[in-house]
Amino acid sequence: MTAGAPFDPKIGSMAPEALRELQEQRLQAMIDLLLTTDNLQARRLREIGVTRGTDVRLDEIDRLPTISKQDLWDHYPFGLRVAPQEDIVCVHGSSGTGGRPTLIPYTANDVEIWSEVMARALHGAGATRTSVVHNAYGYGLFTGGLGVHHGGLKLGATVVPMSGGMTERQVRLIEDLRPDVLCCTPSYALRLAEDLEQDNSIEVGIFGAEPWTDEMRQEIQQRLGIRALDIYGLSEIIGPGVACESLDSEGLLNIAEDHFYPETQDGELIFTTLTKTGMPLLRYRTGDVATLHEPKNSPFRRMSKLKGRKDDMLVIRGVNVFPTEIEAVVLELASPHYLIVEDRRTTTARLHVAVESTEDVRTGLENKLKERLGITCLVHVLEPGKLPRTEVGKAQRLARWTQGQAPIDGLT
């Protein structure tokens, strides 16, 4: 399987100057659209003197106010919607605090954009009209399953809408329908690898919805005998397809910059939706930590794999630690089934790392973690099967203990 020409040749061959001109035109049109309302984003623009789109040039975007997930929660459910209710064709979202989700209204235009960028992502992974795409992302409010589904249909591929869970049936259908593309979370790919033969029909996997390391990539590729590519997205921006690795992107993710303008601030990704019409967002702070890179083999800039989320960063005795740093060390010596615990039951925070392995890895793992992180971790070695497996959704890789909480079985 090899990556062919870009899904849209006009976009794939666009000169940098032409792309920048298109981005600026779309930014100004998006600001004009926001200013037709009196919602939070429009008020903030007027407060800094922006009265029309042409007041803003693309190279001045960093002077504009940002929007946060808290703003979406404060204006729940659709306080930032721009399109009239009759133009909303579906709603997606993600989980929030107190059972309150973040809800995003989509117009038919938004769904078409989503289909387009997901078709590009699949195409960049080598999928064609003759491909069979086994889609094990969840269907529902979560954007993963339907995003892949829309993109597969747009590409003209055959989509198997399995959704998550029912692993025995998943394996059976993979054996019977012989898909060449697998789409799911990386943790579920490892779950499937426990039951699938390495000599299977899958050639490439597109894995996302949770941060994962290059070490986990190598583990998946070895156990399934496939190429493993990363995909990035979030429902506030569009869903999966905001950025995706291709077979020739050298481990970085191509950003669909004609639709989503990227920035970073203190390591945090910020995106502006240039073409959405349901609930466009200007400079949305994602909470995700990554770096931006110059284009190669494409007019679009690229981003690194996620290092983690700002709210997942652990501060242990003054040291900043991302869970992905721990994963990189764990996968050198132990199985991919692990759990990190931030223990704050006493005044001195401690970091536990539970792995499924044999006792002889404990000392080596403790030493490598201390060398990598600069702090001592308490390593717990558990028997195979003691840590929970992921059947649906994201794997639990991080737990936080506070005073009065009971430890997980096998950890103290």
Coordinates of C-alpha atoms in Angstrom, one line a residue:
M1 CA 0.0 0.0 0.0
T2 CA 1.5 3.4 -1.0
A3 CA 0.2 6.9 -0.8
G4 CA -1.0 8.2 -4.1
A5 CA -1.8 11.7 -5.3
P6 CA -3.5 14.0 -2.8
F7 CA -7.3 13.4 -2.5
D8 CA -7.9 16.9 -3.9
P9 CA -5.1 17.6 -6.4
K10 CA -5.8 21.4 -6.4
I11 CA -5.1 21.6 -2.7
G12 CA -2.2 19.3 -2.8
S13 CA -0.4 21.4 -5.3
M14 CA -1.2 24.8 -3.8
A15 CA 1.7 27.2 -3.5
P16 CA 2.4 28.5 0.0
E17 CA 1.5 32.1 -1.0
A18 CA -1.8 30.9 -2.4
L19 CA -2.6 28.9 0.7
R20 CA -1.9 31.9 2.9
E21 CA -4.1 34.1 0.8
L22 CA -6.9 31.5 1.0
Q23 CA -6.5 31.3 4.8
E24 CA -6.7 35.1 5.2
Q25 CA -9.8 35.3 3.1
R26 CA -11.5 32.6 5.1
L27 CA -10.4 34.1 8.4
Q28 CA -11.9 37.4 7.5
A29 CA -15.1 35.8 6.2
M30 CA -15.3 33.8 9.5
I31 CA -14.9 37.0 11.6
D32 CA -17.7 38.6 9.5
L33 CA -19.9 35.6 10.3
L34 CA -19.2 35.9 14.0
L35 CA -20.0 39.6 14.0
T36 CA -23.5 38.9 12.7
T37 CA -24.3 37.7 16.2
D38 CA -24.0 39.1 19.7
N39 CA -22.5 36.0 21.2
L40 CA -19.3 35.9 23.4
Q41 CA -16.9 35.7 20.5
A42 CA -18.5 38.7 18.7
R43 CA -18.5 40.8 21.9
R44 CA -14.8 40.1 22.5
L45 CA -13.9 41.1 19.0
R46 CA -15.8 44.4 19.3
E47 CA -14.2 45.1 22.6
I48 CA -10.8 45.2 20.9
G49 CA -12.0 47.3 18.0
V50 CA -12.7 44.7 15.4
T51 CA -15.9 45.6 13.4
R52 CA -15.4 43.7 10.2
G53 CA -13.2 40.8 8.9
T54 CA -10.9 43.0 6.9
D55 CA -9.8 44.7 10.2
V56 CA -7.7 41.5 10.8
R57 CA -4.8 40.2 8.8
L58 CA -3.6 36.6 9.2
D59 CA -0.3 37.6 10.6
E60 CA -2.2 39.6 13.3
I61 CA -4.3 36.7 14.5
D62 CA -2.3 36.3 17.7
R63 CA -3.7 39.7 18.9
L64 CA -7.2 38.3 18.9
P65 CA -8.9 36.8 22.0
T66 CA -8.9 33.0 22.6
I67 CA -11.8 30.8 23.4
S68 CA -11.6 27.9 26.0
K69 CA -13.6 24.8 26.9
Q70 CA -14.7 26.7 30.0
D71 CA -16.4 29.2 27.7
L72 CA -18.3 26.4 26.0
W73 CA -19.4 25.1 29.3
D74 CA -20.4 28.5 30.5
H75 CA -22.6 29.0 27.4
Y76 CA -24.0 25.4 27.3
P77 CA -25.6 24.0 25.3
F78 CA -25.4 26.2 22.1
G79 CA -24.6 29.8 23.3
L80 CA -21.8 30.1 20.7
R81 CA -23.8 28.8 17.8
V82 CA -23.9 31.0 14.8
A83 CA -26.1 29.2 12.3
P84 CA -29.9 29.2 12.8
Q85 CA -31.4 26.1 14.4
E86 CA -33.1 25.0 11.1
D87 CA -29.6 24.7 9.5
I88 CA -28.2 22.3 12.2
V89 CA -28.3 18.7 10.9
C90 CA -26.5 16.9 13.8
V91 CA -24.9 17.4 17.2
H92 CA -21.7 15.8 18.5
G93 CA -19.8 16.3 21.7
S94 CA -17.4 15.1 24.3
S95 CA -17.7 14.4 28.0
G96 CA -17.5 17.3 30.5
T97 CA -17.5 17.9 34.2
G98 CA -20.5 17.0 36.4
G99 CA -22.0 15.0 33.6
R100 CA -22.3 18.1 31.4
P101 CA -20.9 17.4 27.9
T102 CA -19.4 19.9 25.4
L103 CA -21.9 19.9 22.6
I104 CA -21.1 21.0 19.0
P105 CA -23.8 21.8 16.4
Y106 CA -23.0 20.9 12.8
T107 CA -24.5 22.3 9.6
A108 CA -24.5 20.3 6.4
N109 CA -21.5 22.4 5.3
D110 CA -19.6 21.3 8.5
V111 CA -20.4 17.6 7.8
E112 CA -19.1 18.0 4.2
I113 CA -15.8 19.6 5.4
W114 CA -15.5 16.8 8.0
S115 CA -16.0 14.2 5.2
E116 CA -13.4 15.9 3.0
V117 CA -10.6 16.1 5.6
M118 CA -11.3 12.5 6.8
A119 CA -11.2 11.3 3.2
R120 CA -7.8 13.0 2.8
A121 CA -6.6 11.3 6.0
L122 CA -7.6 7.8 4.7
H123 CA -6.2 8.5 1.3
G124 CA -2.9 9.6 2.8
A125 CA -2.7 6.3 4.6
G126 CA -3.0 4.5 1.3
A127 CA -6.7 3.8 1.3
T128 CA -8.6 3.8 -2.1
R129 CA -12.0 3.1 -3.4
T130 CA -11.2 -0.6 -3.3
S131 CA -10.3 -0.5 0.4
V132 CA -12.3 -2.1 3.2
V133 CA -12.1 0.0 6.3
H134 CA -12.8 -1.8 9.6
N135 CA -14.1 1.1 11.8
A136 CA -13.9 0.2 15.5
Y137 CA -14.2 3.7 16.9
G138 CA -17.4 4.3 18.9
Y139 CA -20.5 5.6 17.1
G140 CA -22.6 8.3 18.9
L141 CA -21.9 11.7 20.3
F142 CA -18.2 10.9 20.2
T143 CA -16.9 12.0 16.8
G144 CA -14.5 9.1 16.1
G145 CA -16.8 6.5 14.6
L146 CA -18.9 8.8 12.4
G147 CA -15.9 10.8 11.3
V148 CA -14.2 7.8 9.8
H149 CA -17.5 6.7 8.4
H150 CA -18.1 10.0 6.6
G151 CA -14.6 10.0 5.3
G152 CA -14.7 6.4 4.1
L153 CA -17.9 7.0 2.2
K154 CA -16.5 10.2 0.7
L155 CA -13.5 8.3 -0.5
G156 CA -15.7 5.6 -2.0
A157 CA -14.2 2.8 0.2
T158 CA -16.2 0.0 1.9
V159 CA -16.8 0.9 5.6
V160 CA -17.5 -1.8 8.2
P161 CA -19.2 0.2 11.0
M162 CA -18.3 -2.1 13.9
S163 CA -18.1 0.6 16.6
G164 CA -16.4 -0.4 19.8
G165 CA -16.5 -3.5 22.0
M166 CA -17.6 -7.1 21.1
T167 CA -14.0 -8.1 20.5
E168 CA -14.8 -11.6 19.5
R169 CA -17.1 -10.4 16.8
Q170 CA -14.6 -7.8 15.7
V171 CA -12.0 -10.5 15.2
R172 CA -14.4 -12.7 13.3
L173 CA -15.3 -9.9 10.9
I174 CA -11.7 -9.0 10.3
E175 CA -11.0 -12.6 9.4
D176 CA -14.1 -12.9 7.2
L177 CA -14.1 -9.5 5.4
R178 CA -10.3 -9.1 5.2
P179 CA -10.1 -5.3 5.6
D180 CA -6.9 -3.5 4.7
V181 CA -7.5 -0.5 7.0
L182 CA -8.1 -0.6 10.7
C183 CA -9.4 2.5 12.6
C184 CA -9.6 2.5 16.4
T185 CA -7.9 3.8 19.5
P186 CA -4.3 2.6 19.9
S187 CA -5.1 0.8 23.2
Y188 CA -7.9 -1.1 21.4
A189 CA -5.5 -2.1 18.6
L190 CA -3.4 -3.8 21.3
R191 CA -6.5 -5.5 22.6
L192 CA -7.3 -6.8 19.2
A193 CA -3.7 -7.9 18.8
E194 CA -4.2 -10.4 21.7
D195 CA -6.7 -12.3 19.6
L196 CA -5.7 -11.6 16.0
E197 CA -3.1 -13.5 14.1
Q198 CA -0.1 -11.4 12.9
D199 CA -0.7 -12.8 9.4
N200 CA -3.9 -10.8 8.9
S201 CA -5.2 -8.8 6.0
I202 CA -4.7 -5.3 7.6
E203 CA -2.0 -3.2 6.0
V204 CA -2.4 0.1 7.9
G205 CA -4.0 1.3 11.0
I206 CA -5.2 4.9 11.8
F207 CA -5.2 5.3 15.5
G208 CA -6.1 8.3 17.7
A209 CA -8.4 9.7 20.4
E210 CA -5.7 9.3 23.0
P211 CA -2.0 10.2 23.3
W212 CA 0.3 7.4 22.4
T213 CA 4.0 7.1 21.9
D214 CA 6.3 5.9 19.2
E215 CA 7.2 3.0 21.5
M216 CA 3.5 2.0 21.4
R217 CA 3.5 2.4 17.7
Q218 CA 6.4 -0.1 17.4
E219 CA 4.5 -2.5 19.7
I220 CA 1.3 -2.3 17.5
Q221 CA 3.3 -2.6 14.3
Q222 CA 5.2 -5.7 15.5
R223 CA 2.2 -7.5 17.0
L224 CA -0.2 -6.8 14.1
G225 CA 2.3 -6.7 11.3
I226 CA 1.0 -3.3 10.0
R227 CA 1.9 0.3 9.5
A228 CA 0.5 2.4 12.4
L229 CA -0.4 6.0 11.8
D230 CA -1.6 8.7 14.1
I231 CA -4.7 10.9 13.6
Y232 CA -5.7 14.0 15.6
G233 CA -8.9 15.8 16.1
L234 CA -11.4 17.1 18.6
S235 CA -15.1 17.7 18.4
E236 CA -14.9 21.4 19.1
I237 CA -12.9 21.9 15.9
I238 CA -14.5 19.2 13.6
G239 CA -13.6 15.7 15.0
P240 CA -10.9 13.4 13.6
G241 CA -9.2 14.6 10.5
V242 CA -7.9 18.0 11.8
A243 CA -4.5 16.4 11.2
C244 CA -3.2 12.9 10.3
E245 CA 0.0 11.1 9.4
S246 CA 0.4 9.9 5.9
L247 CA 2.7 7.1 4.7
D248 CA 5.3 9.7 3.7
S249 CA 5.0 12.3 6.4
E250 CA 7.9 10.9 8.5
G251 CA 6.1 10.5 11.8
L252 CA 4.4 14.0 11.8
L253 CA 0.8 14.8 11.1
N254 CA -0.3 16.9 8.1
I255 CA -2.7 19.6 9.3
A256 CA -5.7 20.4 7.1
E257 CA -4.6 24.1 7.1
D258 CA -7.1 25.2 4.5
H259 CA -9.8 24.5 7.1
F260 CA -8.1 24.8 10.4
Y261 CA -5.4 27.4 11.2
P262 CA -2.9 26.2 13.8
E263 CA -0.9 28.1 16.4
T264 CA 1.0 27.1 19.6
Q265 CA 1.2 29.2 22.8
D266 CA 3.4 27.9 25.6
G267 CA 3.3 24.5 23.9
E268 CA -0.5 24.4 23.7
L269 CA -2.2 23.9 20.3
I270 CA -4.7 26.6 19.3
F271 CA -6.9 26.2 16.3
T272 CA -9.2 28.5 14.3
T273 CA -11.9 27.0 12.3
L274 CA -11.7 28.8 9.0
T275 CA -14.7 27.3 7.2
K276 CA -17.2 26.0 9.8
T277 CA -20.6 27.6 9.9
G278 CA -22.5 25.9 12.7
M279 CA -20.3 27.0 15.6
P280 CA -17.0 28.5 14.3
L281 CA -14.3 29.0 16.9
L282 CA -11.7 31.7 16.8
R283 CA -8.4 30.7 18.4
Y284 CA -9.7 27.7 20.4
R285 CA -7.3 26.6 23.2
T286 CA -7.3 22.8 22.8
G287 CA -5.4 21.9 26.0
D288 CA -3.2 19.5 23.9
V289 CA 0.6 19.9 23.9
A290 CA 2.5 19.5 20.6
T291 CA 4.9 21.3 18.3
L292 CA 4.4 22.7 14.8
H293 CA 6.7 21.8 11.9
E294 CA 7.2 23.1 8.4
P295 CA 5.5 21.4 5.4
K296 CA 7.1 18.5 3.5
N297 CA 5.5 16.6 0.6
S298 CA 2.4 18.8 1.1
P299 CA 1.6 22.5 1.3
F300 CA 0.4 22.1 4.9
R301 CA 2.3 22.5 8.1
R302 CA 2.7 19.4 10.2
M303 CA 2.4 18.8 14.0
S304 CA 4.1 16.3 16.2
K305 CA 2.4 13.5 18.0
L306 CA 0.7 14.8 21.2
K307 CA 3.0 15.0 24.2
G308 CA -0.1 15.0 26.3
R309 CA -2.7 17.3 27.7
K310 CA -1.9 20.3 29.8
D311 CA -4.4 19.0 32.4
D312 CA -2.7 15.6 32.4
M313 CA 0.7 17.0 33.2
L314 CA 1.7 15.8 36.7
V315 CA 3.8 18.0 39.0
I316 CA 5.6 15.7 41.4
R317 CA 7.9 17.4 43.9
G318 CA 8.4 20.3 41.5
V319 CA 9.1 18.2 38.4
N320 CA 6.7 18.3 35.4
V321 CA 5.9 14.8 34.0
F322 CA 3.8 13.9 31.1
P323 CA 2.3 10.3 31.1
T324 CA 3.7 9.7 27.6
E325 CA 7.2 10.0 29.0
I326 CA 6.5 7.2 31.4
E327 CA 4.9 5.1 28.7
A328 CA 8.0 5.4 26.5
V329 CA 10.1 3.8 29.4
V330 CA 7.5 1.2 30.3
L331 CA 7.3 -0.2 26.8
E332 CA 11.0 -0.7 26.7
L333 CA 10.8 -3.3 29.5
A334 CA 7.3 -4.4 30.1
S335 CA 3.9 -5.0 28.4
P336 CA 1.7 -2.2 27.0
H337 CA -0.7 -2.7 29.9
Y338 CA 0.2 -0.2 32.6
L339 CA -1.3 2.3 35.0
I340 CA 0.2 5.5 36.3
V341 CA -1.1 6.8 39.7
E342 CA -0.6 10.3 41.1
D343 CA -0.8 9.6 44.8
R344 CA -1.7 12.7 46.9
R345 CA -3.1 11.0 50.0
T346 CA -0.3 12.6 52.0
T347 CA 1.4 15.9 51.9
T348 CA 4.2 14.5 49.8
A349 CA 3.1 13.5 46.3
R350 CA 4.2 10.1 45.0
L351 CA 4.1 8.5 41.6
H352 CA 3.2 4.9 41.2
V353 CA 3.6 2.9 38.0
A354 CA 1.9 -0.5 37.8
V355 CA 2.9 -2.9 35.0
E356 CA 2.1 -6.4 34.0
S357 CA 5.4 -8.3 33.9
T358 CA 7.7 -10.4 35.9
E359 CA 9.5 -9.4 39.1
D360 CA 12.9 -9.2 37.4
V361 CA 11.9 -6.0 35.5
R362 CA 11.3 -3.9 38.7
T363 CA 14.8 -2.6 39.4
G364 CA 15.6 -1.8 35.7
L365 CA 12.3 0.0 35.3
E366 CA 12.7 2.0 38.5
N367 CA 16.2 3.0 37.3
K368 CA 15.2 4.0 33.8
L369 CA 12.2 6.0 35.1
K370 CA 14.4 7.9 37.5
E371 CA 17.0 8.6 34.7
R372 CA 14.3 9.8 32.3
L373 CA 12.1 11.8 34.8
G374 CA 14.6 12.9 37.5
I375 CA 12.3 11.5 40.3
T376 CA 11.8 8.2 41.9
C377 CA 8.7 6.2 41.0
L378 CA 7.2 3.3 43.0
V379 CA 7.0 0.4 40.5
H380 CA 4.4 -2.3 41.1
V381 CA 4.7 -5.6 39.1
L382 CA 1.4 -7.3 38.6
E383 CA 0.4 -10.7 37.1
P384 CA -0.8 -10.6 33.5
G385 CA -4.5 -9.8 33.3
K386 CA -4.6 -7.8 36.6
L387 CA -5.0 -4.4 34.8
P388 CA -8.2 -3.6 33.0
R389 CA -8.4 -4.1 29.2
T390 CA -10.1 -1.6 26.9
E391 CA -13.2 -2.8 25.1
V392 CA -14.8 0.5 24.4
G393 CA -13.4 4.0 24.4
K394 CA -10.0 5.1 25.8
A395 CA -7.8 3.1 28.0
Q396 CA -7.4 4.2 31.6
R397 CA -3.7 5.0 31.8
L398 CA -3.8 7.6 34.7
A399 CA -5.4 7.6 38.1
R400 CA -5.3 10.2 40.8
W401 CA -5.6 9.3 44.5
T402 CA -6.6 11.9 47.1
Q403 CA -7.1 11.5 50.8
G404 CA -9.6 8.8 51.6
Q405 CA -9.6 7.0 48.3
A406 CA -9.1 3.3 48.3
P407 CA -6.1 2.0 46.3
I408 CA -6.5 -0.2 43.2
D409 CA -6.2 -4.0 43.9
G410 CA -2.5 -4.9 44.0
L411 CA -1.3 -1.3 44.7
T412 CA -0.8 0.3 48.1

